[in-house]
Amino acid sequence: YRPMKRDSRTYQDYLEILREELVPAAGCTEPVAIAYAAALGREALGELPERTTVEASGNIIKNVKSVVVPNTGGLKGIEAAAAAGLVAGEAERLLEVIAHVPEEKHGAIRAYLEDCPIEVRPLESGCVLDIVLTLEKGGHTVKVRIAGSHTNVVLLERDGEVLRRGPEPGGAERRERAALNVADILDFAGTAELSDIEGLIRTQLDCNLALARAGMERDYGANIGKVLIRCYGDGPEVEAKAMAAAGSDARMNGCELPAVILSGSGNQGITASVPVWRYGLFLGADEENILRAVALSDLITIHQKTGIGRLSAYCGATSAATGAACGVAYMMLRQKGEQGRIYQILCDTITNSIETLGGMVCDGAKASCAAKIGLAVENALMALELSLAGNVFQPGEGMTMEDPEDTIAAVGRMGRVGMKSTDVEILNIILGN
């Protein structure tokens, strides 16, 4: 790789992308976004509403329906997320809005749901991440809209008076991230000042490893992580996928520990980091190389997701696992003194991985996300082994293009545009339509 100057535009853009993406969230990000909107609305209203309406886009409904909302005593769904934010949310904590709800308030959340039913309606807006809450009490009405990303407050108004307005969802984020490419990502990860990325990546690893360990030690969901270890042993390949799956086991099923998210997803934040850490230990990589490898994994993941979008019918586990395999390749080849091969192996691994498992569907956030993560990590590590052996899928085979950047763009188009109708049918099936 080539040294990247700290004062260059690309260096600063990539660093800012990591700062924006790597933030903590307590619980699955879609229900937490609803809780955040609810907490903002309650603050603006000045009291608990007697009537609340939640309008949500299809992807929000899909990702909230079956996941446990943390710190609610095991409640699931949009109504529970809104009630948690209304009764106990701390809006200033953003995606940790319900991270510190005392146990004695769990009953208050349940009681509020019984006394003040929350109406849920589908929202047709053209934006896949769109939430509108309307709160009413004593002749006053507050409206909150969050769209585009999980904390982007597009509108907060009370009785028609605008209290806060933010950017409408659009292409700004995609344009900013359009500069991402594999060569520059490698240059940045390999030569960035360690002090610029160390705090971000350490926090990501600390939080996500804590979730993975919780999933391995306790009973969450289908216990995918523990089952994988019991059935297949404890080698690095098995532990890499088992620990990532265990982190999702915990997070999807009520664990109150925060995850550091990536592309708006805790599952992707876990998948992009935990396998890299586990392989780093196996390879004997020093701490600096592990941190750099995770940063590379994060940026490769974001690069793939830019074309797909934050929410779609395309399961983001494939993108994050592909990023993780690239992080492993980075450490492995550095350990062997074969730095000159890294770029080509990254390109071939991305091609092999997304051409194999790209298109696995997202049918909402729930326990089976852990199994998809395990499968995605296994696939990505196979893609890496194929690349190291000199085998890569060739242009013209499926969506494989001459340039790996074009392959990433093609799969992004398929996930964003081609799978729109798939997304609609998945939602219809989930809702029994």
Short mmCIF file of C-alpha atoms in Angstrom, two decimals:
data_model
loop_
_atom_site.label_atom_id
_atom_site.label_comp_id
_atom_site.label_asym_id
_atom_site.label_seq_id
_atom_site.Cartn_x
_atom_site.Cartn_y
_atom_site.Cartn_z
CA TYR A 1 0.00 0.00 0.00
CA ARG A 2 0.91 3.62 -0.45
CA PRO A 3 1.26 6.04 2.45
CA MET A 4 -1.80 8.28 2.74
CA LYS A 5 -1.17 11.84 3.89
CA ARG A 6 -3.01 12.78 7.07
CA ASP A 7 -4.05 16.15 5.69
CA SER A 8 -5.42 14.73 2.44
CA ARG A 9 -9.14 14.95 1.70
CA THR A 10 -9.46 11.18 1.35
CA TYR A 11 -7.78 10.53 4.70
CA GLN A 12 -10.06 12.97 6.51
CA ASP A 13 -13.17 11.67 4.71
CA TYR A 14 -12.40 8.07 5.66
CA LEU A 15 -11.72 9.03 9.25
CA GLU A 16 -14.98 10.97 9.43
CA ILE A 17 -16.90 8.01 7.98
CA LEU A 18 -15.56 5.79 10.77
CA ARG A 19 -16.48 8.39 13.38
CA GLU A 20 -20.01 8.66 12.02
CA GLU A 21 -20.54 4.91 11.68
CA LEU A 22 -18.95 3.45 14.81
CA VAL A 23 -21.38 4.52 17.52
CA PRO A 24 -22.82 2.50 20.41
CA ALA A 25 -26.42 1.31 20.41
CA ALA A 26 -28.23 -0.57 23.15
CA GLY A 27 -30.49 -3.02 21.34
CA CYS A 28 -31.42 -3.51 17.70
CA THR A 29 -31.15 -0.12 15.99
CA GLU A 30 -34.65 -0.01 14.44
CA PRO A 31 -36.64 -0.37 17.71
CA VAL A 32 -34.12 1.90 19.40
CA ALA A 33 -34.72 4.57 16.72
CA ILE A 34 -38.43 4.39 17.54
CA ALA A 35 -37.64 4.70 21.25
CA TYR A 36 -35.42 7.71 20.48
CA ALA A 37 -38.19 9.41 18.52
CA ALA A 38 -40.63 8.69 21.34
CA ALA A 39 -38.31 10.17 23.98
CA LEU A 40 -37.81 13.31 21.89
CA GLY A 41 -41.56 13.63 21.46
CA ARG A 42 -42.30 13.21 25.17
CA GLU A 43 -39.76 15.92 26.02
CA ALA A 44 -41.37 18.29 23.53
CA LEU A 45 -44.88 17.50 24.82
CA GLY A 46 -43.74 17.92 28.43
CA GLU A 47 -45.63 14.86 29.70
CA LEU A 48 -46.66 11.38 28.74
CA PRO A 49 -49.16 11.37 25.87
CA GLU A 50 -52.56 9.78 26.19
CA ARG A 51 -52.54 8.85 22.53
CA THR A 52 -49.58 7.89 20.30
CA THR A 53 -49.48 6.91 16.65
CA VAL A 54 -46.40 5.33 15.08
CA GLU A 55 -46.10 5.35 11.29
CA ALA A 56 -43.19 3.30 9.99
CA SER A 57 -41.78 2.23 6.64
CA GLY A 58 -41.86 -1.44 5.73
CA ASN A 59 -38.22 -2.12 6.61
CA ILE A 60 -38.71 -0.62 10.05
CA ILE A 61 -41.78 -2.79 10.66
CA LYS A 62 -39.87 -5.85 9.43
CA ASN A 63 -36.89 -5.22 11.70
CA VAL A 64 -38.86 -4.40 14.85
CA LYS A 65 -41.61 -7.03 14.77
CA SER A 66 -39.71 -10.00 16.22
CA VAL A 67 -36.78 -8.57 18.16
CA VAL A 68 -36.68 -8.15 21.94
CA VAL A 69 -36.52 -4.52 23.07
CA PRO A 70 -33.86 -4.33 25.82
CA ASN A 71 -34.74 -3.18 29.32
CA THR A 72 -38.45 -3.87 28.91
CA GLY A 73 -38.66 -7.24 30.60
CA GLY A 74 -38.74 -9.16 27.33
CA LEU A 75 -41.29 -7.13 25.33
CA LYS A 76 -41.16 -7.18 21.52
CA GLY A 77 -42.43 -4.96 18.75
CA ILE A 78 -43.06 -1.37 17.73
CA GLU A 79 -45.49 -0.65 20.55
CA ALA A 80 -42.98 -1.83 23.15
CA ALA A 81 -40.19 0.24 21.63
CA ALA A 82 -42.33 3.38 21.60
CA ALA A 83 -43.58 2.80 25.14
CA ALA A 84 -40.03 2.28 26.43
CA GLY A 85 -38.95 5.58 24.91
CA LEU A 86 -41.99 7.42 26.22
CA VAL A 87 -41.83 6.09 29.77
CA ALA A 88 -38.10 5.79 30.39
CA GLY A 89 -36.13 7.09 27.41
CA GLU A 90 -33.27 9.58 27.70
CA ALA A 91 -33.15 11.25 24.31
CA GLU A 92 -29.73 12.83 24.88
CA ARG A 93 -28.22 9.32 24.83
CA LEU A 94 -29.25 8.85 21.17
CA LEU A 95 -29.08 5.13 20.30
CA GLU A 96 -28.49 4.33 23.97
CA VAL A 97 -31.81 6.01 24.75
CA ILE A 98 -33.10 3.00 26.74
CA ALA A 99 -29.75 1.63 27.88
CA HIS A 100 -30.19 2.63 31.52
CA VAL A 101 -33.80 1.81 32.30
CA PRO A 102 -34.02 0.58 35.93
CA GLU A 103 -35.77 -2.73 36.43
CA GLU A 104 -38.55 -1.13 38.45
CA LYS A 105 -39.64 0.77 35.32
CA HIS A 106 -40.24 -2.42 33.34
CA GLY A 107 -43.63 -2.71 34.97
CA ALA A 108 -44.39 0.93 34.21
CA ILE A 109 -43.72 0.31 30.51
CA ARG A 110 -46.14 -2.64 30.52
CA ALA A 111 -48.74 -0.65 32.44
CA TYR A 112 -48.49 2.26 30.01
CA LEU A 113 -49.08 -0.07 27.08
CA GLU A 114 -52.22 -1.38 28.75
CA ASP A 115 -53.56 2.07 29.66
CA CYS A 116 -52.60 4.02 26.52
CA PRO A 117 -52.70 1.80 23.43
CA ILE A 118 -50.24 2.77 20.69
CA GLU A 119 -51.52 2.67 17.12
CA VAL A 120 -49.15 1.45 14.42
CA ARG A 121 -49.61 2.27 10.74
CA PRO A 122 -47.54 1.48 7.64
CA LEU A 123 -45.88 4.53 6.10
CA GLU A 124 -45.48 4.90 2.33
CA SER A 125 -42.82 7.54 1.82
CA GLY A 126 -40.29 6.20 -0.66
CA CYS A 127 -37.66 6.14 2.10
CA VAL A 128 -36.77 2.68 3.47
CA LEU A 129 -35.88 4.08 6.91
CA ASP A 130 -38.73 6.37 7.90
CA ILE A 131 -40.49 6.81 11.25
CA VAL A 132 -43.18 9.35 12.18
CA LEU A 133 -44.57 9.57 15.73
CA THR A 134 -47.57 11.70 16.68
CA LEU A 135 -48.15 12.29 20.40
CA GLU A 136 -51.32 13.88 21.79
CA LYS A 137 -52.34 15.12 25.24
CA GLY A 138 -54.56 17.90 26.55
CA GLY A 139 -55.19 19.52 23.19
CA HIS A 140 -51.47 19.58 22.31
CA THR A 141 -49.86 17.58 19.51
CA VAL A 142 -46.20 16.76 18.91
CA LYS A 143 -44.88 15.22 15.72
CA VAL A 144 -41.42 13.64 15.29
CA ARG A 145 -39.98 12.29 12.07
CA ILE A 146 -36.72 10.34 11.82
CA ALA A 147 -35.63 9.31 8.32
CA GLY A 148 -32.60 8.26 6.31
CA SER A 149 -30.54 7.21 9.32
CA HIS A 150 -31.45 6.12 12.82
CA THR A 151 -30.85 9.47 14.53
CA ASN A 152 -31.55 11.90 11.69
CA VAL A 153 -34.37 14.06 13.07
CA VAL A 154 -36.01 15.51 9.97
CA LEU A 155 -38.78 17.24 11.94
CA LEU A 156 -39.78 17.92 15.53
CA GLU A 157 -42.80 20.18 15.97
CA ARG A 158 -45.28 21.08 18.73
CA ASP A 159 -48.72 22.37 17.79
CA GLY A 160 -47.44 23.22 14.33
CA GLU A 161 -44.41 25.15 15.59
CA VAL A 162 -41.15 23.71 14.27
CA LEU A 163 -38.74 23.08 17.14
CA ARG A 164 -36.10 21.25 15.15
CA ARG A 165 -35.50 20.49 11.50
CA GLY A 166 -32.83 18.32 9.91
CA PRO A 167 -31.83 17.24 6.42
CA GLU A 168 -34.32 15.31 4.33
CA PRO A 169 -33.14 11.79 3.47
CA GLY A 170 -31.47 11.70 0.10
CA GLY A 171 -28.24 10.94 -1.68
CA ALA A 172 -25.85 12.99 0.42
CA GLU A 173 -24.57 10.03 2.41
CA ARG A 174 -24.15 7.91 -0.71
CA ARG A 175 -22.28 10.70 -2.52
CA GLU A 176 -19.94 11.17 0.43
CA ARG A 177 -19.17 7.47 0.60
CA ALA A 178 -18.89 7.09 -3.18
CA ALA A 179 -15.20 7.95 -2.78
CA LEU A 180 -14.62 4.63 -1.02
CA ASN A 181 -12.57 2.12 -3.01
CA VAL A 182 -10.52 -0.93 -2.08
CA ALA A 183 -7.11 0.56 -2.93
CA ASP A 184 -7.62 3.71 -0.85
CA ILE A 185 -9.17 1.73 2.01
CA LEU A 186 -6.03 -0.43 2.13
CA ASP A 187 -3.80 2.64 2.03
CA PHE A 188 -5.76 4.30 4.84
CA ALA A 189 -5.93 1.24 7.10
CA GLY A 190 -2.27 0.45 6.59
CA THR A 191 -0.83 3.93 7.10
CA ALA A 192 -3.31 5.94 9.20
CA GLU A 193 -1.98 7.48 12.39
CA LEU A 194 -2.84 4.87 14.99
CA SER A 195 -3.98 7.57 17.41
CA ASP A 196 -6.70 8.59 14.91
CA ILE A 197 -8.38 5.18 14.79
CA GLU A 198 -7.34 3.45 18.00
CA GLY A 199 -10.08 4.75 20.29
CA LEU A 200 -12.86 4.00 17.79
CA ILE A 201 -11.72 0.45 17.08
CA ARG A 202 -10.93 -0.40 20.71
CA THR A 203 -14.44 0.64 21.74
CA GLN A 204 -15.90 -1.43 18.90
CA LEU A 205 -13.97 -4.50 19.99
CA ASP A 206 -14.64 -4.02 23.72
CA CYS A 207 -18.41 -3.70 23.26
CA ASN A 208 -18.86 -6.36 20.60
CA LEU A 209 -16.62 -8.93 22.28
CA ALA A 210 -18.60 -8.43 25.50
CA LEU A 211 -21.78 -9.28 23.58
CA ALA A 212 -20.12 -12.30 21.97
CA ARG A 213 -19.00 -13.60 25.36
CA ALA A 214 -22.46 -13.06 26.80
CA GLY A 215 -23.91 -15.08 23.92
CA MET A 216 -21.44 -17.89 24.55
CA GLU A 217 -22.04 -17.97 28.31
CA ARG A 218 -25.82 -17.59 28.56
CA ASP A 219 -28.93 -18.83 26.76
CA TYR A 220 -30.05 -16.41 24.04
CA GLY A 221 -32.14 -17.22 21.00
CA ALA A 222 -31.20 -20.49 19.34
CA ASN A 223 -27.71 -20.48 20.93
CA ILE A 224 -26.08 -20.65 17.49
CA GLY A 225 -22.62 -19.82 18.80
CA LYS A 226 -22.59 -22.53 21.44
CA VAL A 227 -24.03 -25.13 19.06
CA LEU A 228 -21.29 -24.43 16.49
CA ILE A 229 -18.54 -24.93 19.07
CA ARG A 230 -20.16 -28.09 20.43
CA CYS A 231 -20.56 -29.62 16.97
CA TYR A 232 -17.41 -28.49 15.19
CA GLY A 233 -14.75 -27.89 17.85
CA ASP A 234 -12.83 -24.78 18.73
CA GLY A 235 -10.43 -23.98 15.87
CA PRO A 236 -10.07 -20.38 14.71
CA GLU A 237 -12.47 -20.79 11.76
CA VAL A 238 -15.19 -22.21 13.99
CA GLU A 239 -14.62 -19.73 16.82
CA ALA A 240 -14.62 -16.79 14.39
CA LYS A 241 -18.12 -17.59 13.14
CA ALA A 242 -19.38 -18.91 16.49
CA MET A 243 -18.41 -15.81 18.46
CA ALA A 244 -19.89 -13.45 15.86
CA ALA A 245 -23.09 -15.50 15.87
CA ALA A 246 -23.14 -15.50 19.67
CA GLY A 247 -22.96 -11.71 19.73
CA SER A 248 -26.07 -11.61 17.56
CA ASP A 249 -27.70 -14.35 19.68
CA ALA A 250 -27.38 -12.02 22.66
CA ARG A 251 -28.26 -8.78 20.93
CA MET A 252 -31.38 -10.01 19.14
CA ASN A 253 -32.77 -11.65 22.24
CA GLY A 254 -32.71 -9.07 24.98
CA CYS A 255 -29.11 -8.67 26.16
CA GLU A 256 -28.76 -5.18 27.57
CA LEU A 257 -25.11 -4.69 26.61
CA PRO A 258 -24.49 -2.13 23.84
CA ALA A 259 -23.08 -2.96 20.43
CA VAL A 260 -20.95 -0.61 18.35
CA ILE A 261 -22.85 -0.47 15.10
CA LEU A 262 -21.71 -0.31 11.48
CA SER A 263 -23.86 0.79 8.55
CA GLY A 264 -26.58 1.35 11.12
CA SER A 265 -26.47 -2.28 12.29
CA GLY A 266 -25.15 -3.86 15.47
CA ASN A 267 -25.06 -7.26 13.78
CA GLN A 268 -22.81 -5.85 11.07
CA GLY A 269 -20.64 -4.09 13.66
CA ILE A 270 -20.18 -7.42 15.44
CA THR A 271 -19.56 -9.42 12.27
CA ALA A 272 -16.98 -6.98 10.91
CA SER A 273 -14.93 -6.97 14.11
CA VAL A 274 -15.19 -10.14 16.23
CA PRO A 275 -13.90 -12.66 13.62
CA VAL A 276 -10.94 -10.38 12.83
CA TRP A 277 -10.00 -10.21 16.52
CA ARG A 278 -10.25 -14.01 16.89
CA TYR A 279 -8.09 -14.63 13.84
CA GLY A 280 -5.61 -12.03 15.00
CA LEU A 281 -5.01 -14.04 18.16
CA PHE A 282 -4.57 -17.24 16.13
CA LEU A 283 -2.10 -15.59 13.76
CA GLY A 284 -0.12 -13.98 16.58
CA ALA A 285 -0.75 -10.52 15.17
CA ASP A 286 0.17 -7.63 17.43
CA GLU A 287 -2.45 -5.23 18.72
CA GLU A 288 -1.71 -2.55 16.14
CA ASN A 289 -2.24 -4.91 13.22
CA ILE A 290 -5.50 -6.18 14.70
CA LEU A 291 -6.77 -2.62 15.09
CA ARG A 292 -5.76 -1.76 11.52
CA ALA A 293 -7.35 -4.95 10.20
CA VAL A 294 -10.66 -4.14 11.92
CA ALA A 295 -10.59 -0.61 10.48
CA LEU A 296 -10.06 -2.11 7.03
CA SER A 297 -12.91 -4.57 7.61
CA ASP A 298 -15.22 -1.73 8.70
CA LEU A 299 -14.48 0.37 5.61
CA ILE A 300 -14.80 -2.57 3.19
CA THR A 301 -18.19 -3.30 4.78
CA ILE A 302 -19.34 0.31 4.44
CA HIS A 303 -18.09 0.38 0.84
CA GLN A 304 -20.31 -2.57 -0.08
CA LYS A 305 -23.30 -1.24 1.86
CA THR A 306 -23.15 2.21 0.25
CA GLY A 307 -24.65 0.89 -2.98
CA ILE A 308 -27.15 -1.37 -1.21
CA GLY A 309 -28.46 1.11 1.35
CA ARG A 310 -28.84 0.81 5.10
CA LEU A 311 -32.04 -1.26 4.91
CA SER A 312 -33.08 -3.61 2.13
CA ALA A 313 -33.98 -7.23 1.42
CA TYR A 314 -30.24 -7.91 1.11
CA CYS A 315 -28.82 -9.36 4.33
CA GLY A 316 -25.94 -7.16 5.47
CA ALA A 317 -24.21 -10.09 7.17
CA THR A 318 -22.66 -11.00 3.81
CA SER A 319 -21.14 -7.53 3.46
CA ALA A 320 -19.76 -7.48 7.00
CA ALA A 321 -18.40 -11.03 6.82
CA THR A 322 -16.68 -10.15 3.54
CA GLY A 323 -15.11 -7.18 5.28
CA ALA A 324 -13.95 -9.44 8.11
CA ALA A 325 -12.33 -11.89 5.69
CA CYS A 326 -10.47 -8.97 4.14
CA GLY A 327 -9.25 -7.99 7.61
CA VAL A 328 -8.02 -11.54 8.15
CA ALA A 329 -6.23 -11.48 4.79
CA TYR A 330 -4.52 -8.21 5.73
CA MET A 331 -3.13 -9.68 8.97
CA MET A 332 -2.23 -13.04 7.43
CA LEU A 333 -0.20 -11.60 4.57
CA ARG A 334 1.52 -9.05 6.77
CA GLN A 335 2.55 -11.87 9.11
CA LYS A 336 4.05 -13.70 6.11
CA GLY A 337 5.80 -10.58 4.83
CA GLU A 338 3.73 -10.69 1.64
CA GLN A 339 2.35 -7.16 1.72
CA GLY A 340 2.59 -6.93 -2.05
CA ARG A 341 -0.18 -9.51 -2.43
CA ILE A 342 -2.68 -7.87 -0.09
CA TYR A 343 -4.55 -5.69 -2.59
CA GLN A 344 -5.14 -8.48 -5.10
CA ILE A 345 -6.22 -10.94 -2.40
CA LEU A 346 -8.68 -8.38 -1.02
CA CYS A 347 -10.21 -7.88 -4.47
CA ASP A 348 -10.44 -11.62 -5.13
CA THR A 349 -11.90 -12.34 -1.69
CA ILE A 350 -14.61 -9.70 -2.16
CA THR A 351 -15.47 -11.12 -5.58
CA ASN A 352 -15.56 -14.72 -4.35
CA SER A 353 -17.61 -13.91 -1.26
CA ILE A 354 -20.33 -11.69 -2.67
CA GLU A 355 -20.64 -13.75 -5.86
CA THR A 356 -21.36 -16.79 -3.66
CA LEU A 357 -23.66 -15.58 -0.88
CA GLY A 358 -24.63 -12.10 -2.05
CA GLY A 359 -28.42 -11.92 -2.07
CA MET A 360 -29.19 -13.85 1.11
CA VAL A 361 -32.46 -12.23 2.13
CA CYS A 362 -33.17 -10.12 5.18
CA ASP A 363 -36.54 -11.11 6.61
CA GLY A 364 -36.27 -8.91 9.66
CA ALA A 365 -34.27 -8.72 12.86
CA LYS A 366 -34.71 -11.83 15.02
CA ALA A 367 -32.94 -14.89 16.41
CA SER A 368 -32.07 -16.41 13.02
CA CYS A 369 -29.80 -13.42 12.23
CA ALA A 370 -27.16 -15.25 14.27
CA ALA A 371 -27.35 -18.28 11.97
CA LYS A 372 -27.03 -16.06 8.91
CA ILE A 373 -23.96 -14.43 10.43
CA GLY A 374 -22.37 -17.82 11.08
CA LEU A 375 -23.02 -18.87 7.48
CA ALA A 376 -21.76 -15.55 6.08
CA VAL A 377 -18.48 -15.75 8.03
CA GLU A 378 -17.93 -19.35 6.91
CA ASN A 379 -18.56 -18.35 3.30
CA ALA A 380 -16.23 -15.35 3.48
CA LEU A 381 -13.40 -17.40 4.97
CA MET A 382 -13.86 -19.95 2.17
CA ALA A 383 -13.71 -17.07 -0.31
CA LEU A 384 -10.40 -16.02 1.25
CA GLU A 385 -8.95 -19.53 1.03
CA LEU A 386 -9.94 -19.73 -2.64
CA SER A 387 -8.20 -16.41 -3.25
CA LEU A 388 -5.02 -17.48 -1.49
CA ALA A 389 -4.97 -20.60 -3.67
CA GLY A 390 -5.17 -18.45 -6.79
CA ASN A 391 -8.82 -19.15 -7.57
CA VAL A 392 -11.27 -16.36 -8.29
CA PHE A 393 -14.56 -16.22 -10.19
CA GLN A 394 -14.06 -14.76 -13.65
CA PRO A 395 -15.63 -11.77 -15.39
CA GLY A 396 -18.82 -12.71 -17.17
CA GLU A 397 -19.71 -15.37 -14.60
CA GLY A 398 -22.90 -14.07 -13.04
CA MET A 399 -22.40 -10.52 -11.80
CA THR A 400 -18.60 -10.75 -11.73
CA MET A 401 -17.09 -7.82 -13.62
CA GLU A 402 -13.59 -7.06 -14.92
CA ASP A 403 -12.97 -4.61 -12.08
CA PRO A 404 -13.86 -5.65 -8.51
CA GLU A 405 -15.19 -2.13 -7.92
CA ASP A 406 -17.70 -2.78 -10.70
CA THR A 407 -18.62 -6.11 -9.09
CA ILE A 408 -19.34 -4.31 -5.81
CA ALA A 409 -21.45 -1.75 -7.71
CA ALA A 410 -23.36 -4.50 -9.56
CA VAL A 411 -24.23 -6.32 -6.36
CA GLY A 412 -25.19 -3.00 -4.78
CA ARG A 413 -27.58 -2.31 -7.64
CA MET A 414 -29.08 -5.78 -7.27
CA GLY A 415 -29.59 -5.26 -3.52
CA ARG A 416 -30.96 -1.72 -3.79
CA VAL A 417 -33.02 -1.90 -6.97
CA GLY A 418 -33.48 -5.53 -7.91
CA MET A 419 -34.59 -6.70 -4.49
CA LYS A 420 -37.21 -3.99 -3.92
CA SER A 421 -40.05 -6.28 -4.92
CA THR A 422 -38.55 -9.04 -2.76
CA ASP A 423 -38.64 -6.66 0.18
CA VAL A 424 -42.33 -5.95 -0.42
CA GLU A 425 -43.24 -9.64 -0.58
CA ILE A 426 -41.23 -10.47 2.54
CA LEU A 427 -43.14 -7.79 4.43
CA ASN A 428 -46.46 -9.05 3.08
CA ILE A 429 -45.63 -12.58 4.21
CA ILE A 430 -44.50 -11.42 7.66
CA LEU A 431 -47.69 -9.42 8.14
CA GLY A 432 -49.92 -12.19 6.77
CA ASN A 433 -51.13 -10.16 3.79
#
